[in-house]
XYZ file of C-alpha atoms in Angstrom:
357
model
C 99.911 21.303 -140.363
C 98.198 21.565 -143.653
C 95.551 23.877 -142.705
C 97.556 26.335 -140.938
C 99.983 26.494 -143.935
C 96.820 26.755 -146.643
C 95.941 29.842 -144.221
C 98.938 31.430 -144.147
C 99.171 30.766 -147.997
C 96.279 31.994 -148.638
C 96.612 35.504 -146.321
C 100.100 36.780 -146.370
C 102.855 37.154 -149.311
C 105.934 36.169 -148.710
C 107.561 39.132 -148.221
C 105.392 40.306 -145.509
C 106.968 37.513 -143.342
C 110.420 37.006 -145.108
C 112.281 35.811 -141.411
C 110.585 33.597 -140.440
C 110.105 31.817 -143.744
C 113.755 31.638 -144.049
C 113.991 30.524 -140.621
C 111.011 27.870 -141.727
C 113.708 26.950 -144.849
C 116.939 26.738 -143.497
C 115.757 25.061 -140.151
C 113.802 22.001 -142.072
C 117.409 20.801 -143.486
C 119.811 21.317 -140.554
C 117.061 20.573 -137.792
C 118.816 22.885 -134.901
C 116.041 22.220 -132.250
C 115.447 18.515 -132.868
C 114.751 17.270 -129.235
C 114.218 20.488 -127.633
C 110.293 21.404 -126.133
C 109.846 25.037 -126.865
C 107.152 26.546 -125.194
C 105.838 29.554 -127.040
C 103.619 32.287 -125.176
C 103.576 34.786 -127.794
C 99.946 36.270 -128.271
C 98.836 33.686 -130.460
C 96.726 35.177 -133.641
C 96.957 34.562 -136.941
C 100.146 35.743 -137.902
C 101.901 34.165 -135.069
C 101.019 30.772 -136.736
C 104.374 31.988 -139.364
C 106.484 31.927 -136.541
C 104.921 28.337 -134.868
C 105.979 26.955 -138.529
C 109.812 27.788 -138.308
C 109.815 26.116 -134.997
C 108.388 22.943 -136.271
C 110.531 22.797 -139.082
C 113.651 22.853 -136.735
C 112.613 19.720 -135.170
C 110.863 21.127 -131.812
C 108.520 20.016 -130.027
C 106.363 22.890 -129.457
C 103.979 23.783 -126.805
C 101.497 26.846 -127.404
C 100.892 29.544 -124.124
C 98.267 31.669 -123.722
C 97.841 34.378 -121.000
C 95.774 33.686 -117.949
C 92.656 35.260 -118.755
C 92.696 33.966 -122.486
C 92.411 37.699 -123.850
C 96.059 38.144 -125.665
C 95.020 35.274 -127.920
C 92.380 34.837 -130.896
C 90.315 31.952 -129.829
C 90.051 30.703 -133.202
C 93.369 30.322 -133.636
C 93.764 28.576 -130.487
C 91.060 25.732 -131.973
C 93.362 25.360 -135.206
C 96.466 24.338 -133.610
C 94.840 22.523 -131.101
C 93.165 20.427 -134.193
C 96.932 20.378 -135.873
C 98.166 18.768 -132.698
C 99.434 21.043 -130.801
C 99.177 21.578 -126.870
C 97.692 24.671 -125.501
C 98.435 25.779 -121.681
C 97.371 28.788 -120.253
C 99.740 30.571 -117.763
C 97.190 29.817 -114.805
C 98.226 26.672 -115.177
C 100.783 24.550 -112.900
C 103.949 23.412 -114.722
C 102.365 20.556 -116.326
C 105.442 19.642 -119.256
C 109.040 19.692 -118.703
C 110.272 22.190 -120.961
C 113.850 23.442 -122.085
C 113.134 27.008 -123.811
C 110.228 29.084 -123.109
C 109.706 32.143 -125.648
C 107.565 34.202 -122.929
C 105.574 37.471 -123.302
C 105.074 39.968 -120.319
C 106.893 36.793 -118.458
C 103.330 34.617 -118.188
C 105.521 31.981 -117.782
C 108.042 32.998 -115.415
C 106.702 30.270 -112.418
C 107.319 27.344 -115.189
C 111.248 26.154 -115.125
C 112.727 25.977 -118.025
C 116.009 23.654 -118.540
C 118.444 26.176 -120.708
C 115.858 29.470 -120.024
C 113.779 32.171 -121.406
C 113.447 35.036 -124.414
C 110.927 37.335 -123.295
C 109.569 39.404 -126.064
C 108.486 42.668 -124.090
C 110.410 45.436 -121.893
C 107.468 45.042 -118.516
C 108.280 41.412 -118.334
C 111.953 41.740 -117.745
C 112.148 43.068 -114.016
C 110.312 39.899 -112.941
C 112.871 37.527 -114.841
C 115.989 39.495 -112.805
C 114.169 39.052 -109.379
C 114.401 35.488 -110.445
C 117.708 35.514 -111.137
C 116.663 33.068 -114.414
C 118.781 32.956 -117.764
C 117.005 35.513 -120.163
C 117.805 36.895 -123.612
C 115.585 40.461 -123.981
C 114.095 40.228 -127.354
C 112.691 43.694 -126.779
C 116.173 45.421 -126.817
C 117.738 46.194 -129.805
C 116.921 47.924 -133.100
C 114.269 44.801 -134.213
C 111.467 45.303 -131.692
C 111.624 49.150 -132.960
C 109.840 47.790 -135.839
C 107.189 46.470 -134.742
C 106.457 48.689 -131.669
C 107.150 51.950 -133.795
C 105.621 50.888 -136.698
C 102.973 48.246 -136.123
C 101.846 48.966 -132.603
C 101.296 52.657 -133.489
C 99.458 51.651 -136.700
C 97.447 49.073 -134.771
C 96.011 51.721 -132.212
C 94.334 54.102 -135.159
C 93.557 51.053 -136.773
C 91.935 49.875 -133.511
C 90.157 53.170 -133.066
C 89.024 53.093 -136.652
C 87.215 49.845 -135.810
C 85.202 51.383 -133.103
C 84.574 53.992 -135.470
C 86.872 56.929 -134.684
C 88.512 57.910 -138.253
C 88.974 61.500 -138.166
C 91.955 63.124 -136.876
C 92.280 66.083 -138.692
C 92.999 68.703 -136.264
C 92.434 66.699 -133.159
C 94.268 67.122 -130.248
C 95.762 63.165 -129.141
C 97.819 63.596 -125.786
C 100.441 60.107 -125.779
C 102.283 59.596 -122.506
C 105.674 58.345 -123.322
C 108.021 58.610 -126.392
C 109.895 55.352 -126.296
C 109.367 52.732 -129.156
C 105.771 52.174 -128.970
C 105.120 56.186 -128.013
C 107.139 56.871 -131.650
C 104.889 55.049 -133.434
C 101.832 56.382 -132.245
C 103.552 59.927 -132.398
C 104.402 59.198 -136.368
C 100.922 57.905 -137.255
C 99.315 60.538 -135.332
C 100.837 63.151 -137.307
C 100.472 61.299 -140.586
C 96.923 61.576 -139.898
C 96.740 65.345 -139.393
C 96.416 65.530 -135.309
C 97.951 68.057 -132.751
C 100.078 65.760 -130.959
C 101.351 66.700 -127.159
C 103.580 64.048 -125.738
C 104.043 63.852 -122.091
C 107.192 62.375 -121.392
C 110.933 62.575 -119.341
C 112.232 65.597 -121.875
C 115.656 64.140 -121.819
C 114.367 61.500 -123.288
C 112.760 62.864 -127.034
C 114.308 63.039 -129.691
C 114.944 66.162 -132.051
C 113.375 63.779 -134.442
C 110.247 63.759 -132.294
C 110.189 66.925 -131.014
C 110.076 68.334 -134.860
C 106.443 66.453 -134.819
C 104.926 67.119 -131.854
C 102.844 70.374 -131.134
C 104.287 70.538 -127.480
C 106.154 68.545 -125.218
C 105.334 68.316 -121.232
C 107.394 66.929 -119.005
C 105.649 64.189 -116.800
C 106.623 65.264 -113.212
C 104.892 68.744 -114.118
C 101.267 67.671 -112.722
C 99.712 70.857 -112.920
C 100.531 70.858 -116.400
C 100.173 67.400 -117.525
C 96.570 67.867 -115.872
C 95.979 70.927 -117.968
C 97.283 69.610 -121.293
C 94.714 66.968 -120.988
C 91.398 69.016 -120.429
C 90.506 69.974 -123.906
C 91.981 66.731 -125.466
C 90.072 64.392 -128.260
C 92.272 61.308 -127.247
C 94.555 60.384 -124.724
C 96.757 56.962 -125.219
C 99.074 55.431 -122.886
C 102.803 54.204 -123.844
C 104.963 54.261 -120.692
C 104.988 50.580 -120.399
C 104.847 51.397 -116.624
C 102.200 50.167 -115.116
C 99.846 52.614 -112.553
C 101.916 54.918 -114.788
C 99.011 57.908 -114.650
C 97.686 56.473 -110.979
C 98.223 59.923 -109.481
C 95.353 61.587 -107.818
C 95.771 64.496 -110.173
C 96.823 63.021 -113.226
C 93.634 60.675 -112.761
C 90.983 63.359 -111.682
C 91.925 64.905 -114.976
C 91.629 62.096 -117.074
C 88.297 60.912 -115.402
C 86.891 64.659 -115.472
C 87.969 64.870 -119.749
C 86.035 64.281 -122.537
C 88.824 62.241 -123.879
C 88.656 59.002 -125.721
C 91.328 57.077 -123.352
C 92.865 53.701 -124.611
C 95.965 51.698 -123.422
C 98.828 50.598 -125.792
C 100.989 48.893 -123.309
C 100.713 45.158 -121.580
C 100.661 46.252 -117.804
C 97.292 48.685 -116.894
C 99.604 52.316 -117.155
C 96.090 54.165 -115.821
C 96.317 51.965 -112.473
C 93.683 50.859 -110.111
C 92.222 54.501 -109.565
C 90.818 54.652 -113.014
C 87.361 52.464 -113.650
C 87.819 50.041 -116.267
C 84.900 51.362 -118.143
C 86.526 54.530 -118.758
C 89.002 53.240 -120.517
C 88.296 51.960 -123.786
C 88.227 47.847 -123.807
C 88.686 47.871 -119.808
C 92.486 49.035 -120.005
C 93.349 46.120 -121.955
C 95.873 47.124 -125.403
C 93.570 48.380 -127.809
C 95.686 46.704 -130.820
C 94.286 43.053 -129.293
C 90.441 43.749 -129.990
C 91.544 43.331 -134.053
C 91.943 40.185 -135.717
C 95.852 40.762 -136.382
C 97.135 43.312 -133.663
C 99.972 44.014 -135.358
C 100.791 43.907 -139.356
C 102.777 40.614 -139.830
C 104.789 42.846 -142.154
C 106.366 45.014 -138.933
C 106.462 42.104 -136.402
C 107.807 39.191 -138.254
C 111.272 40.009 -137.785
C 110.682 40.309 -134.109
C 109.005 36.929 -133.692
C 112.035 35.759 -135.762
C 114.552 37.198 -132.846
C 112.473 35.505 -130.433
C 112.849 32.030 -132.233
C 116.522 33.144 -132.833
C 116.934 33.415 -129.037
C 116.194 29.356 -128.631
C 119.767 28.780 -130.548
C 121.608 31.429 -128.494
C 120.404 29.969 -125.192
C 121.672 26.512 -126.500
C 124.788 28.104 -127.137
C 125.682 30.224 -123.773
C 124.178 28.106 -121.042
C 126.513 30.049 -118.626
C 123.728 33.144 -118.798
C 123.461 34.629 -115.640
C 121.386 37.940 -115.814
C 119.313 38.971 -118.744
C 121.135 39.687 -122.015
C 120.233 41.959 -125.061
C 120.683 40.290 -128.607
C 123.925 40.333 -130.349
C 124.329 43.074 -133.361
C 125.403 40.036 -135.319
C 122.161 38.665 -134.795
C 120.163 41.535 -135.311
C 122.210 42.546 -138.304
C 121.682 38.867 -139.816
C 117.817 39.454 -139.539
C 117.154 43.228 -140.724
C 119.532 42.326 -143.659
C 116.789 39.413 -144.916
C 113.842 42.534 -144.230
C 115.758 45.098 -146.183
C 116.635 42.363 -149.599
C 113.033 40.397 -148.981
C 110.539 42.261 -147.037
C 107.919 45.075 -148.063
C 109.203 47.733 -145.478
C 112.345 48.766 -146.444
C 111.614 52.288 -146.822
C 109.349 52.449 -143.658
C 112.735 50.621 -141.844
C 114.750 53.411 -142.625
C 112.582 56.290 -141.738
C 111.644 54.512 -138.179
C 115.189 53.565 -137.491
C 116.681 56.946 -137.953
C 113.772 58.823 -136.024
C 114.491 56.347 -133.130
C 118.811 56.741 -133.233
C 119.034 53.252 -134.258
């Protein structure tokens, strides 16, 4: 593990990751999941390797997964831990380890069994979980994953589109469908950046927090005018988390026919199969994953610690029959160690009252 610690040592500051370095802390005395094989299918990139460490010091055996097609990962990352000793599977892959707690993403995992069952860490991957009836704890409800979708994934997409050379806003006209978490974020930094933001949505859904910064709101079963609000648009990024979210004939024809620069934020392909890959910038895939840390580790270590936190709250209710969200008491526990420790606390208050939380 030395190497993976001198890189984290030498990258982050401790209070960009203050969870999950108290998790790392307090779970190398008590050892809660001595015994236990944990397999881990978070996106694995550099900052995940934080979150890999707290495990390990709790006494698990742990068991890295990456996504079927090997693009949700950075493949240098993959060689480290593989050269630290630990096992990579990919979630093509036959059950190939018997395994009591698997820590899934967009449930890549969901065909592997799992002896006391699963936290999945995003909102698309639940549905499949409850068709399999399965134990699950929902990382992605709660105040926590606000952070990092609000926050980080909104700062990852201009950072994203500043990589691929797109840096001025000013005055631009960025259409975002849907004003949930990840929608908020991209809403805030859109506006911090000086664009004319439209946000097609449910309208029941915004908040007044939200509609104060966008330019106009459209309601999503309005074709003709989502269709129109898109023609003279400089960017258009999904954020429905619904996949084929934008698959209508109209809604598509539009998009295809615009000059826009159109990107995906979410895991599931929201443009659907009418769209060509190629118009979409990086093939539909979330633009956040082409950069070397998708997300801050600042706004997403306290959700990879509420993913670790779910391993002890599956040993604890085994008697889990349809998907749970994560106790306040939990939550409380874990924003309380951001606010004293971490280097957000005045980005965690703006986010949390612009979402209700």
């Amino acid at each position: 593990m030395d190497k993976i610690k001198e890189l984290i040592a030498s990258t982050y500051n401790e209070c960009e990751y203050p969870v999950c370095l108290s998790q790392a802390r307090e779970w190398a005395s008590s050892r809660p999941f001595e015994g236990l094989t944990i397999l881990d299918a978070t996106p694995a990139f550099r900052n995940t390797l934080v979150k890999h460490l707290a495990l390990i010091a709790a006494g698990a055996r742990l068991i890295v997964g990456r996504d079927a097609e090997g693009h949700l990962c950075d493949p240098r990352i993959i060689n480290l831990l593989q050269e630290s000793g630990i096992p990579i599977v990919s979630a093509a892959e036959r059950q190939s380890e018997d395994v009591d707690v698997i820590l899934d993403c967009a449930a890549s995992f969901i065909h592997w069994e799992a002896r006391l069952g699963a936290v999945e860490l995003t909102r698309s991957g639940v549905p499949k979980y409850e068709l399999k009836n399965k134990p699950l704890l929902v990382a992605d409800s709660g105040q926590i994953k606000t952070i990092e979708t609000s926050l980080g994934t909104g700062e990852g997409y201009f950072r994203a589109m500043a990589q691929l050379g797109y840096t001025d806003w000013n005055g631009r006209k960025v259409v975002i469908f849907g004003s949930g978490k990840v929608g908020t974020g991209l809403i805030i930094y859109a506006k911090k950046y000086g664009a004319e933001v439209t946000v097609i949505t449910k309208p029941d859904s915004v908040t007044p927090q939200i509609e104060k910064m966008a330019a106009r709101i459209v309601d999503c079963d309005n074709l003709p005018e989502v269709a129109a609000a898109l023609k003279d648009s400089y960017a258009v990024v999904t954020a429905t988390g619904v996949a084929g979210a934008l698959s209508h004939p109209s809604v598509a024809k539009a998009l295809y026919d615009s000059h826009a620069i159109l990107a995906n934020m979410g895991v599931e392909d929201e443009f659907g199969s009418i769209m060509p890959p190629e118009r979409v910038l990086e093939g539909k895939k979330a633009l956040n994953f082409i950069l070397e840390e998708p997300t801050h580790l600042k706004y997403i270590d306290a959700t990879m610690g509420l993913h670790n936190e779910g391993v002890a709250y599956l040993m604890n209710h085994r008697d889990i029959a349809a998907p749970v969200d994560p106790p306040l008491e939990i939550e409380e526990k874990l924003l309380n160690i951001t606010r004293q420790r971490g280097c957000i606390s005045e980005e965690l208050r703006t986010v949390l009252s612009l979402t209700g939380k």
